[in-house]
GROMACS .gro file of C-alpha atoms in nm:
model
  314
    1MET     CA    1  -0.115  15.628  13.392
    2ARG     CA    2  -0.148  15.831  13.712
    3SER     CA    3  -0.138  16.211  13.707
    4SER     CA    4   0.111  16.217  13.996
    5THR     CA    5   0.358  15.990  13.815
    6LEU     CA    6   0.338  16.184  13.491
    7SER     CA    7   0.377  16.513  13.678
    8LYS     CA    8   0.700  16.383  13.830
    9LEU     CA    9   0.820  16.265  13.491
   10ILE     CA   10   0.773  16.589  13.298
   11ARG     CA   11   0.840  16.806  13.605
   12GLU     CA   12   0.522  17.009  13.601
   13PRO     CA   13   0.170  16.953  13.736
   14VAL     CA   14  -0.063  16.779  13.493
   15GLU     CA   15  -0.395  16.599  13.499
   16VAL     CA   16  -0.431  16.279  13.295
   17ILE     CA   17  -0.762  16.294  13.111
   18GLU     CA   18  -0.732  15.971  12.914
   19SER     CA   19  -0.476  15.696  12.860
   20ARG     CA   20  -0.513  15.423  12.601
   21PRO     CA   21  -0.277  15.156  12.469
   22LEU     CA   22  -0.104  15.195  12.135
   23GLY     CA   23  -0.049  14.888  11.919
   24GLY     CA   24   0.278  14.787  11.754
   25GLY     CA   25   0.512  14.764  12.052
   26CYS     CA   26   0.642  14.419  12.149
   27VAL     CA   27   0.875  14.523  12.433
   28SER     CA   28   0.713  14.793  12.648
   29ASP     CA   29   0.368  14.910  12.749
   30VAL     CA   30   0.301  15.207  12.520
   31GLN     CA   31   0.022  15.451  12.599
   32LEU     CA   32  -0.122  15.752  12.420
   33VAL     CA   33  -0.185  15.992  12.708
   34THR     CA   34  -0.414  16.292  12.687
   35LEU     CA   35  -0.329  16.539  12.959
   36LYS     CA   36  -0.410  16.888  13.072
   37ARG     CA   37  -0.127  17.110  13.185
   38GLN     CA   38  -0.174  17.349  13.474
   39VAL     CA   39   0.053  17.619  13.328
   40THR     CA   40   0.010  17.904  13.083
   41THR     CA   41   0.329  17.888  12.880
   42GLY     CA   42   0.195  17.694  12.581
   43GLU     CA   43   0.530  17.516  12.551
   44LEU     CA   44   0.664  17.178  12.654
   45ARG     CA   45   1.039  17.140  12.688
   46THR     CA   46   1.215  16.840  12.535
   47ILE     CA   47   1.514  16.650  12.670
   48ASP     CA   48   1.759  16.839  12.450
   49GLY     CA   49   1.620  17.178  12.553
   50GLY     CA   50   1.400  17.221  12.249
   51VAL     CA   51   1.040  17.332  12.264
   52LEU     CA   52   0.721  17.168  12.142
   53ARG     CA   53   0.464  17.438  12.078
   54ILE     CA   54   0.121  17.314  12.172
   55GLY     CA   55  -0.107  17.614  12.202
   56GLU     CA   56  -0.191  17.812  12.513
   57GLY     CA   57  -0.161  17.668  12.863
   58GLY     CA   58  -0.445  17.461  13.001
   59GLU     CA   59  -0.520  17.308  12.662
   60ALA     CA   60  -0.543  16.929  12.649
   61ILE     CA   61  -0.251  16.772  12.464
   62ARG     CA   62  -0.138  16.420  12.373
   63ILE     CA   63   0.197  16.256  12.428
   64VAL     CA   64   0.328  15.900  12.403
   65VAL     CA   65   0.447  15.737  12.726
   66LYS     CA   66   0.643  15.412  12.726
   67GLN     CA   67   0.656  15.216  13.051
   68HIS     CA   68   0.851  14.910  13.162
   69SER     CA   69   1.028  14.776  13.467
   70GLU     CA   70   1.305  14.994  13.609
   71SER     CA   71   1.566  14.769  13.445
   72MET     CA   72   1.452  14.908  13.109
   73LEU     CA   73   1.579  15.258  13.186
   74SER     CA   74   1.903  15.209  12.990
   75ASN     CA   75   1.701  15.089  12.690
   76PHE     CA   76   1.486  15.402  12.705
   77GLN     CA   77   1.798  15.616  12.743
   78SER     CA   78   1.939  15.459  12.427
   79GLU     CA   79   1.614  15.520  12.240
   80SER     CA   80   1.612  15.884  12.345
   81GLU     CA   81   1.974  15.932  12.237
   82GLY     CA   82   1.904  15.763  11.905
   83LEU     CA   83   1.606  15.985  11.830
   84LEU     CA   84   1.808  16.296  11.909
   85ALA     CA   85   2.091  16.178  11.681
   86LEU     CA   86   1.849  16.118  11.394
   87SER     CA   87   1.683  16.454  11.455
   88ALA     CA   88   2.020  16.630  11.445
   89THR     CA   89   2.063  16.536  11.077
   90GLU     CA   90   1.768  16.768  11.000
   91THR     CA   91   1.655  16.539  10.718
   92ILE     CA   92   1.363  16.328  10.840
   93ARG     CA   93   1.105  16.366  11.112
   94VAL     CA   94   1.132  16.184  11.445
   95PRO     CA   95   0.933  16.226  11.768
   96ARG     CA   96   1.119  16.448  12.012
   97PRO     CA   97   1.194  16.292  12.353
   98ILE     CA   98   1.025  16.495  12.627
   99ALA     CA   99   1.127  16.327  12.952
  100LEU     CA  100   1.294  16.015  13.086
  101GLY     CA  101   1.301  15.875  13.437
  102ALA     CA  102   1.229  15.597  13.684
  103PHE     CA  103   0.949  15.618  13.942
  104ASP     CA  104   0.782  15.355  14.161
  105GLN     CA  105   1.005  15.079  14.015
  106HIS     CA  106   0.907  15.166  13.659
  107ALA     CA  107   1.110  15.322  13.377
  108LEU     CA  108   0.922  15.583  13.175
  109LEU     CA  109   0.991  15.764  12.849
  110ALA     CA  110   0.767  16.045  12.724
  111LEU     CA  111   0.774  16.133  12.355
  112GLU     CA  112   0.613  16.375  12.116
  113TRP     CA  113   0.299  16.229  11.961
  114ILE     CA  114   0.294  16.218  11.582
  115ASP     CA  115  -0.059  16.155  11.461
  116ALA     CA  116  -0.043  15.886  11.193
  117SER     CA  117  -0.251  15.924  10.880
  118PRO     CA  118  -0.547  15.684  10.861
  119VAL     CA  119  -0.503  15.676  10.482
  120ARG     CA  120  -0.276  15.421  10.318
  121PRO     CA  121   0.048  15.593  10.208
  122SER     CA  122   0.071  15.665   9.838
  123ALA     CA  123   0.361  15.583   9.609
  124ALA     CA  124   0.457  15.950   9.626
  125ASP     CA  125   0.466  15.931  10.008
  126PHE     CA  126   0.701  15.631   9.996
  127GLU     CA  127   0.912  15.803   9.732
  128ARG     CA  128   0.959  16.099   9.965
  129PHE     CA  129   1.040  15.858  10.248
  130GLY     CA  130   1.316  15.701  10.038
  131GLU     CA  131   1.452  16.044   9.947
  132GLN     CA  132   1.464  16.155  10.308
  133LEU     CA  133   1.631  15.834  10.427
  134ALA     CA  134   1.900  15.885  10.161
  135ASP     CA  135   1.933  16.248  10.274
  136MET     CA  136   1.985  16.125  10.631
  137HIS     CA  137   2.258  15.885  10.522
  138LEU     CA  138   2.423  16.154  10.308
  139ALA     CA  139   2.413  16.422  10.578
  140SER     CA  140   2.567  16.196  10.843
  141GLN     CA  141   2.864  16.058  10.647
  142SER     CA  142   3.185  16.021  10.846
  143ASP     CA  143   3.474  15.783  10.904
  144ARG     CA  144   3.349  15.696  11.253
  145LEU     CA  145   3.227  15.343  11.322
  146GLY     CA  146   2.990  15.201  11.582
  147TRP     CA  147   2.844  15.421  11.855
  148GLU     CA  148   2.946  15.589  12.177
  149ARG     CA  149   2.770  15.323  12.384
  150ASP     CA  150   2.606  14.987  12.344
  151ASN     CA  151   2.232  15.005  12.289
  152PHE     CA  152   1.947  14.772  12.200
  153LEU     CA  153   1.793  14.608  11.894
  154GLY     CA  154   1.443  14.553  12.025
  155ALA     CA  155   1.508  14.396  12.365
  156ALA     CA  156   1.844  14.252  12.258
  157PRO     CA  157   2.176  14.411  12.354
  158GLN     CA  158   2.355  14.560  12.054
  159VAL     CA  159   2.732  14.592  12.097
  160ASN     CA  160   2.870  14.904  11.928
  161GLN     CA  161   3.234  14.927  12.035
  162PRO     CA  162   3.433  15.020  11.721
  163THR     CA  163   3.680  14.784  11.555
  164ASP     CA  164   3.945  14.852  11.292
  165ASP     CA  165   3.707  14.841  10.995
  166TRP     CA  166   3.350  14.768  10.886
  167VAL     CA  167   3.412  14.402  10.798
  168SER     CA  168   3.559  14.318  11.138
  169PHE     CA  169   3.285  14.521  11.311
  170PHE     CA  170   3.006  14.334  11.137
  171ALA     CA  171   3.179  14.002  11.189
  172GLU     CA  172   3.246  14.047  11.562
  173ARG     CA  173   2.980  14.286  11.689
  174ARG     CA  174   2.694  14.157  11.479
  175LEU     CA  175   2.718  13.803  11.337
  176ARG     CA  176   2.950  13.633  11.588
  177TYR     CA  177   2.773  13.797  11.882
  178GLN     CA  178   2.437  13.665  11.765
  179ILE     CA  179   2.546  13.314  11.675
  180ARG     CA  180   2.728  13.268  12.009
  181TRP     CA  181   2.417  13.384  12.189
  182ALA     CA  182   2.206  13.138  11.990
  183VAL     CA  183   2.442  12.854  12.080
  184ARG     CA  184   2.423  12.943  12.450
  185GLN     CA  185   2.044  12.932  12.429
  186GLY     CA  186   2.043  12.600  12.244
  187LEU     CA  187   1.877  12.760  11.940
  188ALA     CA  188   2.142  12.703  11.672
  189ASP     CA  189   2.221  12.358  11.535
  190ARG     CA  190   2.551  12.253  11.380
  191ALA     CA  191   2.438  12.338  11.027
  192LEU     CA  192   2.357  12.699  11.117
  193VAL     CA  193   2.673  12.745  11.322
  194ASP     CA  194   2.892  12.607  11.042
  195ALA     CA  195   2.719  12.826  10.782
  196CYS     CA  196   2.762  13.140  10.992
  197ASP     CA  197   3.126  13.056  11.064
  198SER     CA  198   3.186  13.020  10.690
  199ILE     CA  199   3.019  13.356  10.624
  200VAL     CA  200   3.234  13.529  10.884
  201ALA     CA  201   3.548  13.371  10.735
  202ARG     CA  202   3.451  13.497  10.387
  203LEU     CA  203   3.300  13.828  10.496
  204ASP     CA  204   3.556  14.052  10.329
  205GLU     CA  205   3.485  13.877   9.998
  206LEU     CA  206   3.108  13.871  10.052
  207LEU     CA  207   3.091  14.246  10.124
  208ARG     CA  208   3.327  14.345   9.842
  209GLY     CA  209   3.199  14.630   9.627
  210ARG     CA  210   3.052  14.833   9.912
  211GLU     CA  211   3.137  15.197   9.966
  212LYS     CA  212   3.389  15.293  10.233
  213ALA     CA  213   3.183  15.584  10.370
  214LEU     CA  214   2.994  15.530  10.695
  215SER     CA  215   2.660  15.686  10.783
  216LEU     CA  216   2.427  15.712  11.079
  217LEU     CA  217   2.178  15.425  11.057
  218HIS     CA  218   1.834  15.389  11.210
  219GLY     CA  219   1.933  15.027  11.259
  220ASP     CA  220   1.591  14.857  11.281
  221LEU     CA  221   1.384  14.984  10.991
  222TRP     CA  222   1.093  14.740  10.973
  223SER     CA  223   0.739  14.848  10.891
  224GLY     CA  224   0.649  14.904  11.256
  225ASN     CA  225   0.927  15.160  11.300
  226TYR     CA  226   0.814  15.419  11.049
  227LEU     CA  227   0.487  15.600  10.996
  228PHE     CA  228   0.333  15.874  10.786
  229GLY     CA  229   0.178  16.173  10.960
  230THR     CA  230  -0.155  16.325  10.868
  231ASP     CA  231   0.040  16.568  10.648
  232GLY     CA  232   0.195  16.274  10.459
  233ARG     CA  233   0.542  16.332  10.602
  234PRO     CA  234   0.735  16.017  10.696
  235ALA     CA  235   0.870  15.974  11.048
  236LEU     CA  236   1.108  15.727  11.211
  237ILE     CA  237   1.053  15.574  11.557
  238ASP     CA  238   1.223  15.317  11.784
  239PRO     CA  239   1.580  15.341  11.649
  240ALA     CA  240   1.878  15.115  11.720
  241VAL     CA  241   2.134  15.364  11.592
  242TYR     CA  242   2.499  15.318  11.507
  243ARG     CA  243   2.739  15.430  11.234
  244GLY     CA  244   2.800  15.182  10.958
  245CYS     CA  245   2.769  15.104  10.589
  246ARG     CA  246   2.435  15.241  10.467
  247GLU     CA  247   2.360  14.912  10.290
  248ALA     CA  248   2.312  14.757  10.635
  249GLU     CA  249   1.991  14.960  10.666
  250TRP     CA  250   1.848  14.752  10.383
  251GLY     CA  251   1.884  14.424  10.570
  252MET     CA  252   1.569  14.491  10.771
  253ILE     CA  253   1.400  14.699  10.499
  254ARG     CA  254   1.417  14.409  10.253
  255TRP     CA  255   1.304  14.154  10.512
  256PHE     CA  256   1.022  14.331  10.700
  257GLY     CA  257   1.011  14.686  10.563
  258GLN     CA  258   0.706  14.641  10.336
  259CYS     CA  259   0.821  14.930  10.118
  260PRO     CA  260   0.697  14.944   9.756
  261PRO     CA  261   0.933  15.006   9.459
  262ALA     CA  262   0.873  15.383   9.485
  263PHE     CA  263   1.068  15.385   9.813
  264GLN     CA  264   1.386  15.248   9.651
  265GLN     CA  265   1.336  15.475   9.352
  266GLY     CA  266   1.322  15.778   9.578
  267TYR     CA  267   1.628  15.665   9.771
  268GLU     CA  268   1.837  15.602   9.462
  269ARG     CA  269   1.731  15.929   9.306
  270ARG     CA  270   1.910  16.100   9.596
  271TRP     CA  271   2.200  15.856   9.638
  272PRO     CA  272   2.229  15.554   9.406
  273LEU     CA  273   2.333  15.226   9.566
  274PRO     CA  274   2.645  15.054   9.428
  275ASP     CA  275   2.625  14.743   9.215
  276GLY     CA  276   2.577  14.422   9.412
  277TRP     CA  277   2.402  14.583   9.709
  278GLN     CA  278   2.109  14.341   9.695
  279ARG     CA  279   2.348  14.048   9.740
  280ARG     CA  280   2.529  14.218  10.027
  281ALA     CA  281   2.195  14.308  10.190
  282GLN     CA  282   2.140  13.935  10.251
  283VAL     CA  283   2.433  13.940  10.495
  284TYR     CA  284   2.278  14.231  10.681
  285MET     CA  285   1.937  14.061  10.681
  286LEU     CA  286   2.095  13.756  10.846
  287TYR     CA  287   2.190  13.970  11.146
  288HIS     CA  288   1.827  14.064  11.204
  289GLN     CA  289   1.708  13.708  11.151
  290LEU     CA  290   1.959  13.578  11.407
  291ASN     CA  291   1.840  13.845  11.648
  292HIS     CA  292   1.481  13.728  11.600
  293LEU     CA  293   1.595  13.370  11.659
  294ASN     CA  294   1.749  13.474  11.989
  295LEU     CA  295   1.454  13.686  12.099
  296PHE     CA  296   1.159  13.482  11.975
  297GLY     CA  297   1.281  13.125  11.941
  298ARG     CA  298   1.329  12.840  11.698
  299SER     CA  299   1.053  12.943  11.459
  300TYR     CA  300   1.318  13.169  11.301
  301HIS     CA  301   1.583  12.897  11.265
  302GLY     CA  302   1.466  12.798  10.917
  303SER     CA  303   1.484  13.151  10.777
  304CYS     CA  304   1.833  13.197  10.929
  305LEU     CA  305   1.963  12.879  10.770
  306GLU     CA  306   1.796  12.954  10.436
  307THR     CA  307   1.954  13.302  10.420
  308ALA     CA  308   2.294  13.178  10.533
  309THR     CA  309   2.288  12.905  10.268
  310ALA     CA  310   2.190  13.155   9.997
  311ILE     CA  311   2.475  13.387  10.099
  312LEU     CA  312   2.730  13.107  10.070
  313ARG     CA  313   2.616  13.017   9.719
  314HIS     CA  314   2.771  13.344   9.590
   0.00000   0.00000   0.00000
């Protein structure tokens, strides 16, 4: 990461002292950048006009910088907007977006660095995480569906244009979108297509028992998209936000979330889930599995078909 590029990005002169790769990302080049600012304010402005207080000017600080080809700018814009939306609920920590731009044919996103704890999270840490996720869902309840713009689930487009209701939204914008994409790529055989078509046809029945309220969702809550800071506080990263039924959050949590029982206990202490949510979560998990099929190939076909078959047995 060059000092001149980063200076352009954050709109003030800086010197890059060190830049090293961060693990976990599968889409962009992610660097932890240590820089020295040539100002005396002791503040770094964020995209939404907020301030990160970092000590007196001239002190070395660390930020996260994501870099990709210029075509990735809209993806980074969506990530920034999602983080700001989650932050606005004032319930759970997220890294604040600092700057966004395109320079020298590269898209760049600078974010607040949250230092992750080197210690394995305790049951109490996960319990607090569950409580704060429930608080986020509670605080953001509305009757609005979808999102103001399409965004991304990983590197995949995620269509968020609202429909008349949650069932039609999940049928059209989630399941049908993914299965049609898989067919175009030659990744879905007849058995998987027929199973998904049957699920879509029965979706109102399969999702019966859910609540009508809609909440802001992180949208991609696998184990790589949350962390615990050195103070034990949970934080969310890399969102794919939209407004929907809160049970949809559990599709990815139950598949790849790696959360112990204390997490669910904390969540349900704040906002109990309605009866039958585990069964309905299978439908939401299928969306993420189909997305993995489309992004990463046929190795995910078996899990898609297995989940689809299990859903249809109910």
